[in-house]
Amino acid sequence: MASSVLRNLIRFSASTTKGTRSFSLATTNTQISNHTAKWMQDTSKKSPMELINEVPPIKVEGRIVACEGDTNPALGHPIEFICLDLPEPAVCKYCGLRYVQDHHH
């Protein structure tokens, strides 16, 4: 069973790629710019960056926050520990959520 699947996969791969693979960056860049252009055509939808910027900074009592991107680990990202010592909001490098230290004075 496995050998027949492997043979079919090799046969399919040989027929579609003609034995060589193209790792051209020019092709990849063209595909990326086409994808981006397609995304930006629909002005009724907001970009992911616009959507994340609508979320107000999250106030945290401590000096360090652990961002996981979502309460469900399957939907989040690797944990990032963010230091909140600076006065401006700190931004998670994975999801863009902003955090600010909540001072109780």
Coordinates of N, CA, C and O in Angstrom, one line a residue:
M1 N 0.8 -1.2 0.0 CA 0.0 0.0 0.0 C 0.9 1.3 0.0 O 0.7 2.1 -0.8
A2 N 1.8 1.3 1.0 CA 2.6 2.5 1.1 C 3.5 2.7 -0.1 O 3.8 3.8 -0.6
S3 N 4.0 1.5 -0.7 CA 4.9 1.6 -1.8 C 4.1 2.1 -3.1 O 4.7 2.9 -3.9
S4 N 2.9 1.8 -3.2 CA 2.1 2.3 -4.4 C 1.8 3.8 -4.2 O 1.9 4.5 -5.2
V5 N 1.6 4.2 -3.0 CA 1.4 5.6 -2.8 C 2.6 6.4 -3.1 O 2.6 7.4 -3.8
L6 N 3.8 5.9 -2.7 CA 5.1 6.5 -2.9 C 5.4 6.5 -4.4 O 5.8 7.6 -4.9
R7 N 5.1 5.5 -5.1 CA 5.3 5.4 -6.6 C 4.5 6.5 -7.3 O 4.9 7.2 -8.2
N8 N 3.2 6.6 -6.9 CA 2.3 7.6 -7.5 C 2.7 9.0 -7.2 O 2.7 9.9 -8.0
L9 N 3.2 9.2 -6.0 CA 3.7 10.5 -5.6 C 5.0 10.9 -6.4 O 5.1 12.0 -6.9
I10 N 5.9 9.9 -6.6 CA 7.1 10.2 -7.4 C 6.7 10.5 -8.8 O 7.2 11.4 -9.5
R11 N 5.8 9.7 -9.4 CA 5.3 9.8 -10.8 C 4.7 11.2 -11.0 O 5.0 11.9 -11.9
F12 N 3.8 11.6 -10.0 CA 3.2 12.9 -10.1 C 4.2 14.0 -10.0 O 4.1 15.0 -10.8
S13 N 5.1 13.9 -9.1 CA 6.1 14.9 -8.9 C 7.0 15.1 -10.1 O 7.3 16.2 -10.6
A14 N 7.4 14.0 -10.7 CA 8.2 14.0 -12.0 C 7.5 14.6 -13.1 O 8.0 15.4 -13.9
S15 N 6.2 14.4 -13.2 CA 5.4 14.9 -14.3 C 5.1 16.4 -14.2 O 5.0 17.1 -15.2
T16 N 5.0 16.9 -13.0 CA 4.6 18.3 -12.8 C 5.9 19.2 -12.7 O 5.8 20.3 -13.1
T17 N 7.0 18.7 -12.2 CA 8.2 19.6 -12.1 C 9.2 19.3 -13.2 O 10.2 20.0 -13.2
K18 N 9.0 18.3 -14.0 CA 9.9 17.9 -15.0 C 11.3 17.6 -14.5 O 12.3 17.9 -15.1
G19 N 11.4 17.1 -13.2 CA 12.6 16.7 -12.7 C 13.4 17.8 -12.0 O 14.4 17.5 -11.4
T20 N 13.0 19.0 -12.1 CA 13.8 20.1 -11.5 C 12.8 21.0 -10.6 O 11.6 21.0 -10.9
R21 N 13.4 21.6 -9.7 CA 12.6 22.5 -8.9 C 13.1 23.9 -9.1 O 14.3 24.2 -9.2
S22 N 12.2 24.9 -9.0 CA 12.6 26.3 -9.2 C 12.5 26.9 -7.8 O 11.5 27.0 -7.1
F23 N 13.6 27.4 -7.4 CA 13.7 28.2 -6.1 C 14.0 29.6 -6.4 O 14.6 30.3 -5.6
S24 N 13.5 30.1 -7.5 CA 13.8 31.5 -7.9 C 13.1 32.5 -6.9 O 11.9 32.4 -6.7
L25 N 13.9 33.4 -6.4 CA 13.3 34.5 -5.5 C 12.4 35.4 -6.3 O 11.5 36.0 -5.8
A26 N 12.7 35.6 -7.6 CA 11.9 36.5 -8.5 C 10.5 36.0 -8.6 O 9.5 36.7 -8.5
T27 N 10.4 34.7 -8.8 CA 9.0 34.1 -8.9 C 8.3 34.2 -7.5 O 7.1 34.6 -7.5
T28 N 9.0 34.0 -6.4 CA 8.4 34.1 -5.1 C 8.0 35.5 -4.8 O 6.9 35.7 -4.3
N29 N 8.8 36.5 -5.1 CA 8.5 37.9 -4.9 C 7.3 38.3 -5.7 O 6.4 39.1 -5.3
T30 N 7.2 37.8 -7.0 CA 6.0 38.1 -7.8 C 4.8 37.5 -7.2 O 3.7 38.2 -7.2
Q31 N 4.8 36.3 -6.7 CA 3.7 35.7 -6.1 C 3.2 36.5 -4.9 O 2.0 36.7 -4.7
I32 N 4.2 36.9 -4.1 CA 3.9 37.7 -2.9 C 3.2 39.0 -3.2 O 2.2 39.4 -2.7
S33 N 3.8 39.7 -4.2 CA 3.2 41.0 -4.6 C 1.9 40.9 -5.2 O 1.0 41.7 -5.0
N34 N 1.6 39.8 -6.0 CA 0.3 39.6 -6.5 C -0.7 39.3 -5.4 O -1.8 39.8 -5.4
H35 N -0.3 38.5 -4.4 CA -1.2 38.2 -3.3 C -1.5 39.5 -2.5 O -2.6 39.7 -2.2
T36 N -0.5 40.3 -2.3 CA -0.7 41.6 -1.6 C -1.6 42.5 -2.3 O -2.5 43.1 -1.8
A37 N -1.4 42.6 -3.6 CA -2.2 43.5 -4.5 C -3.7 43.0 -4.4 O -4.6 43.8 -4.4
K38 N -3.9 41.7 -4.5 CA -5.2 41.1 -4.4 C -5.9 41.5 -3.1 O -7.0 41.9 -3.0
W39 N -5.1 41.4 -2.0 CA -5.6 41.7 -0.7 C -6.0 43.2 -0.6 O -7.1 43.5 0.0
M40 N -5.2 44.1 -1.2 CA -5.5 45.5 -1.0 C -6.5 46.0 -2.0 O -7.0 47.2 -1.8
Q41 N -7.0 45.2 -3.0 CA -8.1 45.7 -3.9 C -9.4 45.9 -3.2 O -10.1 46.8 -3.5
D42 N -9.7 45.1 -2.2 CA -11.0 45.2 -1.5 C -10.8 46.1 -0.3 O -10.3 45.8 0.7
T43 N -11.2 47.4 -0.6 CA -11.0 48.4 0.5 C -12.1 48.4 1.5 O -12.0 49.1 2.5
S44 N -13.1 47.5 1.4 CA -14.1 47.4 2.4 C -13.6 46.6 3.6 O -14.2 46.7 4.7
K45 N -12.6 45.8 3.4 CA -12.0 45.0 4.5 C -10.8 45.7 5.1 O -10.0 46.3 4.3
K46 N -10.6 45.6 6.4 CA -9.5 46.2 7.0 C -8.3 45.2 7.0 O -8.5 44.0 7.1
S47 N -7.1 45.7 6.9 CA -5.9 44.8 7.0 C -5.7 44.3 8.4 O -6.3 44.9 9.4
P48 N -5.0 43.2 8.6 CA -4.7 42.7 9.9 C -4.1 43.7 10.8 O -4.4 43.8 12.0
M49 N -3.2 44.6 10.3 CA -2.6 45.6 11.1 C -3.6 46.6 11.6 O -3.5 47.1 12.7
E50 N -4.5 47.0 10.7 CA -5.6 47.9 11.1 C -6.5 47.3 12.2 O -6.8 48.0 13.2
L51 N -6.8 46.1 12.1 CA -7.7 45.4 13.0 C -7.0 45.3 14.4 O -7.6 45.6 15.4
I52 N -5.7 45.0 14.4 CA -5.0 44.8 15.7 C -4.8 46.2 16.4 O -4.8 46.3 17.6
N53 N -4.6 47.2 15.6 CA -4.5 48.6 16.1 C -5.8 49.1 16.7 O -5.7 50.1 17.5
E54 N -6.9 48.5 16.4 CA -8.2 48.9 17.0 C -8.3 48.4 18.4 O -9.1 48.9 19.2
V55 N -7.5 47.4 18.8 CA -7.6 46.8 20.2 C -6.8 47.8 21.1 O -5.6 48.1 20.8
P56 N -7.5 48.3 22.1 CA -6.7 49.3 23.0 C -5.6 48.5 23.8 O -5.7 47.3 24.0
P57 N -4.6 49.3 24.2 CA -3.6 48.6 25.0 C -4.1 48.0 26.2 O -5.0 48.5 26.9
I58 N -3.6 46.8 26.5 CA -4.1 46.0 27.7 C -3.4 46.4 28.9 O -2.1 46.5 28.9
K59 N -4.1 46.8 30.0 CA -3.5 47.3 31.2 C -3.1 46.1 32.1 O -3.9 45.2 32.3
V60 N -1.9 46.1 32.6 CA -1.4 45.0 33.4 C -0.8 45.6 34.7 O -0.1 46.6 34.7
E61 N -1.0 44.9 35.8 CA -0.6 45.4 37.1 C 0.9 45.2 37.3 O 1.6 46.0 37.9
G62 N 1.5 44.1 36.8 CA 2.9 43.8 37.0 C 3.8 44.5 36.1 O 3.4 45.3 35.2
R63 N 5.1 44.2 36.2 CA 6.1 44.8 35.3 C 6.4 43.9 34.1 O 6.9 44.4 33.1
I64 N 6.0 42.6 34.1 CA 6.2 41.7 33.0 C 4.9 41.0 32.7 O 4.1 40.6 33.6
V65 N 4.6 40.9 31.4 CA 3.4 40.2 30.9 C 3.9 39.1 30.0 O 4.9 39.1 29.3
A66 N 3.1 38.0 30.1 CA 3.3 36.8 29.2 C 2.2 36.8 28.1 O 1.1 36.5 28.4
C67 N 2.6 37.1 26.9 CA 1.6 37.1 25.8 C 1.6 35.8 25.1 O 2.7 35.3 24.7
E68 N 0.4 35.2 24.9 CA 0.3 34.0 24.2 C -0.6 34.2 22.9 O -0.8 33.2 22.2
G69 N -1.1 35.4 22.7 CA -1.9 35.7 21.5 C -3.3 35.4 21.6 O -4.2 36.0 21.0
D70 N -3.7 34.4 22.4 CA -5.1 33.9 22.5 C -5.2 33.1 23.8 O -4.2 32.6 24.3
T71 N -6.4 33.0 24.4 CA -6.6 32.2 25.5 C -6.5 30.7 25.2 O -6.2 29.9 26.1
N72 N -6.8 30.4 23.9 CA -6.7 29.0 23.5 C -5.3 28.8 22.9 O -4.9 29.4 21.9
P73 N -4.5 27.9 23.5 CA -3.1 27.7 23.0 C -3.0 27.2 21.6 O -2.0 27.5 20.9
A74 N -4.0 26.6 21.1 CA -4.0 26.1 19.7 C -4.1 27.3 18.7 O -3.7 27.2 17.5
L75 N -4.7 28.4 19.1 CA -4.9 29.6 18.3 C -3.8 30.7 18.5 O -3.8 31.6 17.8
G76 N -3.0 30.5 19.5 CA -2.1 31.5 19.9 C -0.7 31.4 19.2 O -0.6 31.0 18.0
H77 N 0.3 31.9 19.9 CA 1.7 31.8 19.4 C 2.6 31.4 20.5 O 2.1 31.3 21.7
P78 N 3.9 31.3 20.3 CA 4.8 31.0 21.4 C 4.7 32.1 22.4 O 4.6 33.2 22.1
I79 N 4.9 31.7 23.7 CA 4.8 32.7 24.8 C 6.0 33.7 24.6 O 7.1 33.3 24.3
E80 N 5.6 34.9 24.8 CA 6.6 36.0 24.8 C 6.5 36.8 26.1 O 5.4 37.2 26.4
F81 N 7.6 36.9 26.8 CA 7.5 37.7 28.1 C 8.0 39.1 27.7 O 9.0 39.3 27.1
I82 N 7.1 40.1 28.1 CA 7.3 41.5 27.7 C 7.5 42.3 28.9 O 6.7 42.3 29.8
C83 N 8.6 43.1 28.9 CA 8.9 44.0 30.1 C 8.1 45.3 29.8 O 8.2 45.9 28.7
L84 N 7.5 45.8 30.9 CA 6.7 47.0 30.7 C 7.3 48.2 31.5 O 6.5 49.1 32.0
D85 N 8.6 48.3 31.6 CA 9.2 49.4 32.3 C 9.1 50.7 31.6 O 9.2 51.8 32.2
L86 N 9.0 50.7 30.3 CA 8.9 52.0 29.5 C 7.5 52.6 29.6 O 6.5 51.9 29.7
P87 N 7.4 53.9 29.5 CA 6.1 54.6 29.6 C 5.2 54.3 28.4 O 4.0 54.2 28.6
E88 N 5.7 54.1 27.2 CA 4.9 53.8 26.0 C 4.5 52.3 26.0 O 5.2 51.5 26.6
P89 N 3.4 52.0 25.4 CA 2.9 50.6 25.3 C 4.0 49.7 24.7 O 4.6 50.0 23.7
A90 N 4.2 48.5 25.2 CA 5.1 47.5 24.7 C 4.2 46.6 23.7 O 3.1 46.3 24.0
V91 N 4.8 46.2 22.6 CA 4.1 45.5 21.6 C 4.6 44.1 21.5 O 5.9 43.9 21.4
C92 N 3.7 43.1 21.4 CA 4.1 41.7 21.2 C 4.6 41.5 19.7 O 3.9 42.0 18.8
K93 N 5.8 40.9 19.6 CA 6.4 40.8 18.3 C 5.6 39.8 17.4 O 5.8 39.7 16.2
Y94 N 4.8 38.9 18.0 CA 4.1 37.9 17.2 C 2.7 38.4 16.8 O 2.4 38.2 15.6
C95 N 1.9 38.9 17.7 CA 0.5 39.3 17.3 C 0.2 40.7 17.3 O -0.8 41.1 16.8
G96 N 1.1 41.6 17.8 CA 0.9 43.0 17.7 C 0.1 43.6 18.9 O -0.2 44.8 18.9
L97 N -0.4 42.7 19.8 CA -1.1 43.3 21.0 C -0.2 44.2 21.8 O 1.0 44.0 21.9
R98 N -0.8 45.3 22.3 CA 0.0 46.3 23.1 C -0.4 46.1 24.5 O -1.5 45.9 24.9
Y99 N 0.6 46.3 25.4 CA 0.5 46.2 26.8 C 1.1 47.4 27.5 O 2.1 48.0 27.0
V100 N 0.5 47.9 28.5 CA 0.9 49.0 29.3 C 0.8 48.7 30.8 O -0.2 48.1 31.2
Q101 N 1.7 49.2 31.6 CA 1.7 48.9 33.0 C 0.6 49.9 33.7 O 0.6 51.1 33.4
D102 N -0.3 49.3 34.4 CA -1.3 50.0 35.1 C -0.8 50.4 36.5 O -0.7 49.6 37.4
H103 N -0.5 51.7 36.6 CA 0.0 52.3 37.9 C -1.2 52.7 38.8 O -2.0 53.4 38.4
H104 N -1.2 52.2 40.0 CA -2.2 52.5 41.0 C -1.7 53.6 41.9 O -1.1 53.3 42.9
H105 N -1.9 54.9 41.5 CA -1.4 56.0 42.4 C -2.6 56.7 42.9 O -3.5 57.0 42.4

